[in-house]
Short mmCIF file of C-alpha atoms in Angstrom, two decimals:
data_model
loop_
_atom_site.label_atom_id
_atom_site.label_comp_id
_atom_site.label_asym_id
_atom_site.label_seq_id
_atom_site.Cartn_x
_atom_site.Cartn_y
_atom_site.Cartn_z
CA MET A 1 0.00 0.00 0.00
CA LYS A 2 2.84 2.38 0.93
CA ARG A 3 4.65 1.47 -2.29
CA ASN A 4 1.57 2.30 -4.42
CA PHE A 5 1.11 5.60 -2.63
CA PHE A 6 4.74 6.48 -3.20
CA LEU A 7 4.48 5.65 -6.92
CA ILE A 8 1.36 7.76 -7.41
CA PHE A 9 2.85 10.64 -5.45
CA SER A 10 6.13 10.40 -7.36
CA LEU A 11 4.36 11.02 -10.69
CA PHE A 12 4.45 14.69 -9.76
CA ILE A 13 8.22 14.73 -9.04
CA ILE A 14 11.15 14.37 -11.41
CA THR A 15 13.77 12.43 -9.49
CA GLY A 16 17.34 13.58 -10.07
CA VAL A 17 16.23 16.43 -12.30
CA SER A 18 14.75 19.76 -11.25
CA ALA A 19 11.05 19.69 -12.03
CA GLN A 20 11.10 23.47 -11.88
CA SER A 21 13.79 23.71 -14.58
CA ILE A 22 11.83 21.32 -16.83
CA ASP A 23 8.65 23.35 -16.31
CA SER A 24 10.53 26.55 -17.10
CA LEU A 25 11.79 25.12 -20.39
CA LEU A 26 8.31 23.93 -21.34
CA ILE A 27 6.80 27.34 -20.56
CA GLN A 28 9.37 28.82 -22.95
CA GLY A 29 8.35 26.23 -25.58
CA ASN A 30 11.75 24.56 -25.54
CA TYR A 31 10.46 21.01 -25.26
CA GLN A 32 13.48 19.58 -27.09
CA LYS A 33 15.85 20.78 -24.35
CA ALA A 34 13.46 19.47 -21.69
CA LEU A 35 13.43 16.06 -23.39
CA GLU A 36 17.23 16.06 -23.67
CA ILE A 37 17.61 16.69 -19.91
CA LEU A 38 15.08 14.00 -19.02
CA GLN A 39 16.54 11.40 -21.38
CA ASN A 40 20.08 12.06 -20.11
CA ASP A 41 18.90 11.21 -16.60
CA THR A 42 20.03 7.57 -16.11
CA GLN A 43 17.31 6.69 -13.59
CA LYS A 44 14.57 4.41 -14.91
CA THR A 45 11.48 5.61 -13.07
CA VAL A 46 7.74 5.79 -13.72
CA GLU A 47 7.75 9.52 -13.14
CA LYS A 48 10.53 10.18 -15.70
CA TYR A 49 8.93 8.08 -18.43
CA ASP A 50 5.51 9.59 -17.67
CA ARG A 51 6.90 13.11 -18.05
CA ILE A 52 8.69 12.29 -21.31
CA ALA A 53 5.53 10.65 -22.70
CA SER A 54 3.38 13.63 -21.75
CA ILE A 55 5.76 16.02 -23.57
CA TYR A 56 5.67 13.87 -26.70
CA GLN A 57 1.87 13.71 -26.44
CA SER A 58 1.60 17.49 -26.16
CA THR A 59 3.56 17.82 -29.43
CA SER A 60 1.37 15.18 -31.14
CA ASN A 61 4.25 12.71 -31.41
CA TYR A 62 1.99 9.87 -30.40
CA THR A 63 4.33 7.04 -31.41
CA LYS A 64 6.98 8.26 -28.97
CA ALA A 65 4.38 8.97 -26.28
CA ILE A 66 3.14 5.38 -26.55
CA GLU A 67 6.71 4.08 -26.33
CA TYR A 68 7.41 5.88 -23.06
CA TYR A 69 4.06 5.15 -21.41
CA LYS A 70 4.76 1.47 -22.13
CA LYS A 71 8.16 1.83 -20.46
CA ALA A 72 6.46 3.31 -17.40
CA LEU A 73 4.00 0.41 -17.28
CA LYS A 74 6.83 -2.11 -17.30
CA ILE A 75 7.98 -0.61 -13.99
CA SER A 76 4.54 -0.32 -12.41
CA ASN A 77 1.08 -1.25 -13.64
CA LEU A 78 -0.57 1.98 -12.47
CA ALA A 79 -4.11 2.72 -13.62
CA ILE A 80 -3.25 6.39 -14.17
CA ILE A 81 -0.54 5.44 -16.71
CA LYS A 82 -2.86 2.93 -18.39
CA THR A 83 -5.46 5.66 -18.76
CA LYS A 84 -2.94 8.03 -20.31
CA LEU A 85 -1.75 5.34 -22.72
CA ALA A 86 -5.33 4.52 -23.72
CA ASN A 87 -5.95 8.21 -24.39
CA VAL A 88 -2.87 8.42 -26.64
CA TYR A 89 -3.97 5.29 -28.53
CA SER A 90 -7.27 7.04 -29.19
CA LEU A 91 -5.58 10.28 -30.30
CA ALA A 92 -3.24 8.31 -32.56
CA GLY A 93 -6.18 6.73 -34.38
CA LEU A 94 -5.77 3.29 -32.81
CA PRO A 95 -9.24 2.80 -31.29
CA ARG A 96 -9.06 -0.97 -30.94
CA LYS A 97 -5.99 -0.74 -28.71
CA ALA A 98 -7.55 2.11 -26.73
CA ILE A 99 -10.76 0.13 -26.20
CA GLU A 100 -8.87 -2.96 -25.06
CA LEU A 101 -6.90 -0.95 -22.51
CA TYR A 102 -9.92 0.99 -21.20
CA GLU A 103 -11.84 -2.29 -20.86
CA ASN A 104 -8.98 -3.66 -18.78
CA ILE A 105 -8.98 -0.56 -16.55
CA VAL A 106 -12.76 -0.67 -15.98
CA LYS A 107 -12.70 -4.43 -15.35
CA GLN A 108 -10.10 -3.94 -12.61
CA ASP A 109 -11.84 -0.90 -11.10
CA SER A 110 -15.51 -0.33 -11.88
CA THR A 111 -15.44 2.93 -9.90
CA ASN A 112 -13.15 4.54 -12.47
CA LEU A 113 -15.91 6.53 -14.14
CA LEU A 114 -13.52 8.66 -16.21
CA ALA A 115 -12.14 5.58 -17.94
CA ALA A 116 -15.66 4.19 -18.35
CA ASN A 117 -16.81 7.45 -19.96
CA SER A 118 -13.87 7.43 -22.39
CA LEU A 119 -14.61 3.80 -23.19
CA GLY A 120 -18.26 4.57 -23.87
CA LYS A 121 -17.35 7.37 -26.28
CA LEU A 122 -14.99 5.05 -28.13
CA TYR A 123 -17.73 2.43 -28.37
CA LEU A 124 -20.02 5.05 -29.92
CA SER A 125 -17.46 6.31 -32.43
CA ASN A 126 -16.63 2.75 -33.48
CA SER A 127 -20.22 1.54 -33.98
CA LYS A 128 -20.28 -0.67 -30.87
CA THR A 129 -23.73 0.61 -30.01
CA ASN A 130 -24.87 -2.14 -27.64
CA LYS A 131 -21.74 -1.83 -25.53
CA ALA A 132 -22.08 1.97 -25.52
CA LYS A 133 -25.67 1.63 -24.33
CA GLU A 134 -24.61 -0.70 -21.49
CA ILE A 135 -21.81 1.50 -20.24
CA PHE A 136 -23.74 4.79 -20.37
CA SER A 137 -26.71 3.15 -18.62
CA TYR A 138 -24.28 2.14 -15.87
CA LEU A 139 -22.74 5.63 -15.70
CA LYS A 140 -26.17 7.26 -15.64
CA LYS A 141 -27.03 5.29 -12.49
CA LYS A 142 -23.65 5.81 -10.84
CA ASP A 143 -23.69 9.59 -11.29
CA THR A 144 -27.21 11.00 -11.10
CA LEU A 145 -26.13 14.62 -11.66
CA ASN A 146 -24.00 14.46 -14.81
CA PRO A 147 -26.09 15.32 -17.93
CA ASN A 148 -23.48 13.84 -20.26
CA TYR A 149 -24.39 10.24 -19.40
CA PRO A 150 -28.09 10.29 -20.35
CA TYR A 151 -27.11 12.40 -23.38
CA GLN A 152 -24.63 9.80 -24.61
CA LEU A 153 -27.09 7.02 -23.79
CA ALA A 154 -29.65 8.81 -25.95
CA VAL A 155 -27.17 8.92 -28.84
CA ALA A 156 -26.68 5.15 -28.55
CA LEU A 157 -30.44 4.53 -28.37
CA GLY A 158 -30.98 6.72 -31.43
CA ARG A 159 -28.65 4.52 -33.44
CA GLN A 160 -30.70 1.53 -32.36
CA LYS A 161 -33.84 3.31 -33.63
CA LYS A 162 -35.31 3.35 -30.09
CA LEU A 163 -36.61 6.84 -30.67
CA PHE A 164 -38.88 7.33 -27.66
CA GLU A 165 -36.27 5.99 -25.24
CA MET A 166 -33.82 8.30 -26.98
CA GLY A 167 -36.13 11.28 -26.44
CA ASP A 168 -36.65 10.40 -22.75
CA ASN A 169 -32.90 10.39 -22.17
CA TYR A 170 -32.34 13.70 -23.93
CA LEU A 171 -35.04 15.12 -21.67
CA GLU A 172 -33.33 13.53 -18.65
CA ALA A 173 -30.06 15.24 -19.63
CA TYR A 174 -31.94 18.54 -19.86
CA ARG A 175 -33.56 18.00 -16.45
CA ARG A 176 -30.11 17.45 -14.97
CA ASP A 177 -28.76 20.60 -16.61
CA SER A 178 -31.15 23.12 -18.15
CA LEU A 179 -28.18 24.77 -19.92
CA HIS A 180 -27.00 21.57 -21.62
CA ILE A 181 -27.28 22.99 -25.11
CA LYS A 182 -26.50 19.77 -27.00
CA SER A 183 -29.47 18.07 -25.34
CA ILE A 184 -31.72 21.06 -26.00
CA TYR A 185 -30.85 20.88 -29.69
CA ARG A 186 -31.52 17.13 -29.85
CA ILE A 187 -34.85 17.58 -28.04
CA ALA A 188 -35.87 20.27 -30.53
CA LYS A 189 -35.02 17.92 -33.42
CA PHE A 190 -36.88 15.07 -31.68
CA PHE A 191 -40.08 17.13 -31.38
CA LYS A 192 -39.63 18.43 -34.94
CA ASP A 193 -39.55 14.85 -36.23
CA LEU A 194 -42.73 14.15 -34.27
CA LYS A 195 -44.26 17.32 -35.82
CA PHE A 196 -44.96 18.82 -32.37
CA LYS A 197 -44.58 22.44 -33.49
CA ASP A 198 -45.09 24.15 -30.13
CA SER A 199 -42.63 21.90 -28.30
CA THR A 200 -40.12 22.26 -31.12
CA MET A 201 -40.28 26.06 -30.97
CA LEU A 202 -40.10 26.01 -27.17
CA PHE A 203 -36.75 24.24 -27.18
CA ILE A 204 -35.43 26.22 -30.15
CA ASP A 205 -36.10 29.38 -28.16
CA LYS A 206 -34.43 27.90 -25.07
CA GLY A 207 -31.32 27.23 -27.15
CA LEU A 208 -31.32 30.74 -28.63
CA LYS A 209 -31.72 32.26 -25.16
CA ILE A 210 -28.51 30.52 -24.11
CA ASP A 211 -26.65 31.34 -27.35
CA LYS A 212 -28.35 33.72 -29.78
CA ASN A 213 -25.58 33.11 -32.34
CA ASN A 214 -25.87 29.33 -32.34
CA ILE A 215 -25.92 28.21 -35.98
CA ASN A 216 -28.03 25.09 -35.40
CA PHE A 217 -30.81 26.89 -33.53
CA ASN A 218 -30.89 29.80 -35.97
CA GLN A 219 -31.21 27.37 -38.86
CA MET A 220 -34.06 25.54 -37.14
CA LYS A 221 -35.83 28.77 -36.22
CA ALA A 222 -35.51 30.16 -39.75
CA ASN A 223 -36.89 26.93 -41.20
CA ALA A 224 -39.76 26.74 -38.71
CA LEU A 225 -40.77 30.36 -39.37
CA TYR A 226 -40.55 29.88 -43.14
CA THR A 227 -42.79 26.81 -42.90
CA SER A 228 -45.24 28.88 -40.83
CA LYS A 229 -45.17 31.56 -43.57
CA ASP A 230 -43.53 34.09 -41.24
CA TYR A 231 -41.09 35.16 -43.93
CA GLU A 232 -39.81 38.31 -42.25
CA GLY A 233 -39.15 36.31 -39.07
CA SER A 234 -37.29 33.74 -41.13
CA ILE A 235 -35.20 36.49 -42.78
CA LYS A 236 -34.22 37.79 -39.32
CA HIS A 237 -32.61 34.48 -38.38
CA LEU A 238 -31.17 33.91 -41.86
CA SER A 239 -29.54 37.35 -41.57
CA ARG A 240 -27.98 36.31 -38.28
CA LEU A 241 -26.54 33.23 -39.98
CA ASP A 242 -25.21 35.46 -42.75
CA SER A 243 -23.57 37.77 -40.19
CA LEU A 244 -21.87 34.70 -38.68
CA ASN A 245 -20.40 33.97 -42.14
CA TYR A 246 -22.38 30.74 -42.37
CA LYS A 247 -22.74 29.79 -46.01
CA SER A 248 -24.87 27.03 -47.52
CA VAL A 249 -26.95 26.56 -50.65
CA ASN A 250 -30.06 25.70 -48.63
CA THR A 251 -29.76 28.81 -46.46
CA TYR A 252 -29.32 31.12 -49.42
CA GLU A 253 -32.20 29.43 -51.26
CA MET A 254 -34.49 29.98 -48.26
CA PHE A 255 -33.26 33.58 -48.08
CA GLY A 256 -34.17 34.10 -51.73
CA MET A 257 -37.56 32.42 -51.41
CA SER A 258 -38.40 34.47 -48.29
CA TYR A 259 -37.66 37.70 -50.13
CA LEU A 260 -39.73 36.51 -53.11
CA LYS A 261 -42.68 35.89 -50.81
CA ILE A 262 -42.60 39.50 -49.59
CA ASP A 263 -42.06 40.88 -53.12
CA LYS A 264 -38.45 41.97 -52.69
CA ASP A 265 -37.25 40.52 -55.97
CA SER A 266 -33.90 42.29 -56.15
CA LEU A 267 -32.85 40.87 -52.77
CA ALA A 268 -34.15 37.43 -53.77
CA GLU A 269 -31.91 37.59 -56.85
CA VAL A 270 -28.89 38.49 -54.68
CA TYR A 271 -29.29 35.38 -52.55
CA PHE A 272 -30.06 33.03 -55.43
CA LYS A 273 -26.79 34.20 -56.99
CA LYS A 274 -24.97 33.62 -53.70
CA ALA A 275 -26.31 30.06 -53.76
CA LEU A 276 -24.98 29.64 -57.30
CA ASP A 277 -21.57 30.91 -56.21
CA LEU A 278 -21.42 27.88 -53.92
CA GLU A 279 -22.92 25.44 -56.42
CA PRO A 280 -22.89 26.85 -59.97
CA ARG A 281 -24.74 23.94 -61.56
CA ASN A 282 -27.57 23.59 -59.07
CA SER A 283 -30.54 22.87 -61.34
CA THR A 284 -33.16 24.00 -58.81
CA ILE A 285 -31.51 27.36 -58.06
CA LEU A 286 -30.98 28.00 -61.78
CA TYR A 287 -34.67 27.33 -62.35
CA ARG A 288 -35.67 29.69 -59.51
CA LEU A 289 -33.43 32.39 -60.94
CA ALA A 290 -34.86 31.82 -64.43
CA SER A 291 -38.39 32.20 -63.03
CA LEU A 292 -37.35 35.46 -61.39
CA ASN A 293 -35.77 36.66 -64.67
CA TYR A 294 -39.01 35.88 -66.49
CA LYS A 295 -41.00 37.79 -63.87
CA GLN A 296 -38.64 40.75 -64.42
CA LYS A 297 -39.15 40.37 -68.22
CA ASP A 298 -35.46 39.63 -68.72
CA ILE A 299 -36.26 36.90 -71.25
CA LYS A 300 -32.72 36.49 -72.57
CA GLN A 301 -31.32 35.79 -69.08
CA ALA A 302 -34.30 33.58 -68.23
CA LYS A 303 -33.62 31.41 -71.28
CA ARG A 304 -29.92 31.22 -70.45
CA ASN A 305 -30.58 30.10 -66.88
CA LEU A 306 -33.22 27.64 -68.01
CA LEU A 307 -30.82 26.04 -70.48
CA TRP A 308 -28.19 25.69 -67.75
CA SER A 309 -30.84 24.26 -65.43
CA ILE A 310 -31.85 21.66 -68.03
CA PHE A 311 -28.22 20.86 -68.82
CA SER A 312 -27.37 20.48 -65.13
CA ALA A 313 -30.35 18.28 -64.28
CA LYS A 314 -29.66 14.56 -63.98
CA PRO A 315 -32.00 11.62 -63.60
CA ASP A 316 -32.65 11.05 -59.92
CA LEU A 317 -31.08 7.60 -59.85
CA TYR A 318 -28.51 7.99 -57.07
CA LYS A 319 -30.84 6.44 -54.48
CA GLN A 320 -31.33 3.35 -56.60
CA TYR A 321 -27.59 2.92 -57.13
CA LEU A 322 -26.95 3.51 -53.43
CA LEU A 323 -29.46 0.85 -52.36
CA MET A 324 -28.10 -1.61 -54.91
CA GLY A 325 -24.62 -1.04 -53.54
CA ILE A 326 -25.80 -1.64 -49.98
CA ILE A 327 -27.46 -4.89 -51.01
CA ASN A 328 -24.29 -6.02 -52.83
CA LYS A 329 -22.23 -5.15 -49.75
CA GLU A 330 -24.53 -7.17 -47.49
CA GLU A 331 -24.11 -10.10 -49.88
CA SER A 332 -20.30 -9.67 -49.57
CA ASN A 333 -20.04 -8.77 -53.25
CA LEU A 334 -17.82 -5.79 -52.51
CA LYS A 335 -16.56 -5.26 -56.04
CA GLU A 336 -20.11 -4.80 -57.37
CA ALA A 337 -20.99 -2.68 -54.33
CA ILE A 338 -18.11 -0.32 -55.12
CA ARG A 339 -19.28 -0.03 -58.73
CA HIS A 340 -22.78 0.98 -57.67
CA PHE A 341 -21.56 3.40 -54.99
CA GLU A 342 -19.38 5.07 -57.64
CA LYS A 343 -22.41 5.41 -59.95
CA SER A 344 -24.52 6.76 -57.09
CA PHE A 345 -21.95 9.45 -56.29
CA GLN A 346 -21.44 10.32 -59.97
CA ASN A 347 -25.21 10.71 -60.32
CA ASN A 348 -25.42 13.02 -57.29
CA SER A 349 -22.09 14.36 -56.06
CA ASN A 350 -23.85 16.17 -53.20
CA ASN A 351 -24.98 12.94 -51.55
CA HIS A 352 -22.55 12.33 -48.69
CA LYS A 353 -23.84 8.82 -47.96
CA SER A 354 -22.78 7.57 -51.40
CA LEU A 355 -19.21 8.77 -50.90
CA TYR A 356 -19.12 7.43 -47.33
CA GLU A 357 -20.25 3.97 -48.48
CA LEU A 358 -17.75 4.07 -51.35
CA ALA A 359 -14.95 4.89 -48.90
CA ILE A 360 -15.69 2.24 -46.26
CA THR A 361 -16.35 -0.49 -48.86
CA SER A 362 -13.11 0.35 -50.68
CA ASP A 363 -11.39 0.15 -47.28
CA ALA A 364 -12.74 -3.36 -46.80
CA TYR A 365 -12.06 -4.56 -50.37
CA TYR A 366 -8.71 -3.15 -51.45
CA LYS A 367 -5.39 -4.13 -49.90
CA ASP A 368 -4.04 -0.74 -50.94
CA LYS A 369 -5.57 1.42 -48.22
CA LYS A 370 -4.52 4.60 -50.02
CA ILE A 371 -7.54 4.10 -52.30
CA ALA A 372 -9.88 4.29 -49.32
CA TYR A 373 -7.80 7.08 -47.76
CA ASN A 374 -8.34 9.29 -50.83
CA HIS A 375 -12.11 8.70 -50.65
CA TYR A 376 -12.05 9.50 -46.91
CA LYS A 377 -10.09 12.66 -47.63
CA ASN A 378 -12.59 13.70 -50.32
CA TYR A 379 -15.40 13.10 -47.83
CA ILE A 380 -13.79 15.39 -45.23
CA ASN A 381 -13.11 18.10 -47.81
CA ARG A 382 -16.71 18.09 -49.02
CA PHE A 383 -18.91 16.87 -46.19
CA GLU A 384 -17.10 17.29 -42.86
CA GLU A 385 -20.05 19.18 -41.35
CA ARG A 386 -22.80 16.97 -42.82
CA ASP A 387 -22.89 14.09 -40.33
CA LYS A 388 -20.89 14.26 -37.09
CA GLU A 389 -20.82 10.52 -36.45
CA MET A 390 -19.71 9.65 -39.98
CA THR A 391 -17.08 12.38 -39.83
CA ALA A 392 -15.74 11.07 -36.51
CA PHE A 393 -15.35 7.58 -37.98
CA VAL A 394 -13.70 8.88 -41.17
CA LEU A 395 -11.17 10.98 -39.23
CA SER A 396 -10.40 8.03 -36.95
CA ARG A 397 -9.89 5.67 -39.87
CA MET A 398 -7.68 8.17 -41.71
CA LYS A 399 -5.44 8.36 -38.65
CA GLU A 400 -5.21 4.57 -38.49
CA ILE A 401 -4.24 4.31 -42.17
CA LYS A 402 -1.63 7.06 -41.84
CA GLN A 403 -0.25 5.37 -38.72
CA ASP A 404 -0.03 1.96 -40.42
CA TYR A 405 1.83 3.39 -43.41
CA PHE A 406 4.07 5.47 -41.12
CA LEU A 407 5.12 2.31 -39.27
CA GLU A 408 6.06 0.86 -42.66
CA GLY A 409 8.19 3.91 -43.44
CA GLU A 410 5.72 5.66 -45.78
CA ILE A 411 3.97 8.98 -45.25
CA VAL A 412 0.40 9.29 -46.54
CA ASP A 413 -1.26 12.65 -46.97
#
């Protein structure tokens, strides 16, 4: 017992080297000199290896951080070092190793709620939904004040399509913390899906009261007001999005349509053109602009925009190709699945699901992981903000691929 206490206490002391001098060097940003001093110290102690690992981690040199945390664990199997190593595995894009280590920590000490929470998040980001549900149910009972646990449980339940249980847990998170803005947003979306307009607006307004510049709540409010034919109210929240430099085709289209509805054609034209700046061959926006040109008796421009609209329009077949690809994938015919996912994305390059399926199926099929990596990279460049869960998985997998090639002496970017 005394030995364990000494080891834990000694993590905060650098034996044989002045901790103050190391801290001073780190404050100055001279981590290389700090590492040189530590590595020249001949003592092999947990505290020295822990400090070296933490410096490497802070500079994102995860391979070296892992190396030194492992050295520390060879001296003493401390839970605090295991937790740090698991965290670095996660940061380095090695979720399987992180999960295995966190599972070991929680198995040995079920009261370690921090490790359990990290494990639950990793389960969620790696599609281990049942395990995530179990661990966040446990955490929710163990800590009855933390809103994060029912929130994360709700995320897991949502992926299992248990929508009412999901909604109950988002509400539980809100009851625990009425300022928990992520839960408020999810509750608003939940009621919107149920078409409970009053409840939807209630929680949108709660979110905006906490953060009037929140992009998600302003989008929802603008959409809700537009649907209710309160076009000037919608414009108010669209203008706030514009002032926050938030740009999207859908937002600018709604802006333009709102101005059309209140007979401000010149402003409608401004925003339709802004939408086209983002997506020049958007058939719908080109048609709307052509209709506005016709209304303004600018027949030449109307015809030009109509021709571009017709030229840009494609048969709406991407859904069929996407479903065919999914069926092929489920039948383990990955080559055919890839072919159909490629056709789906070619048919509608704005559909993020087609590119996501193409990327993960290529990852499973091709030995050359750079093929999948390029699809993942394209996904992040185009759709990083579209789906948070998909984006989290893509970023994690990209890190794993880069790490694997790095270990083989090749840099992928």
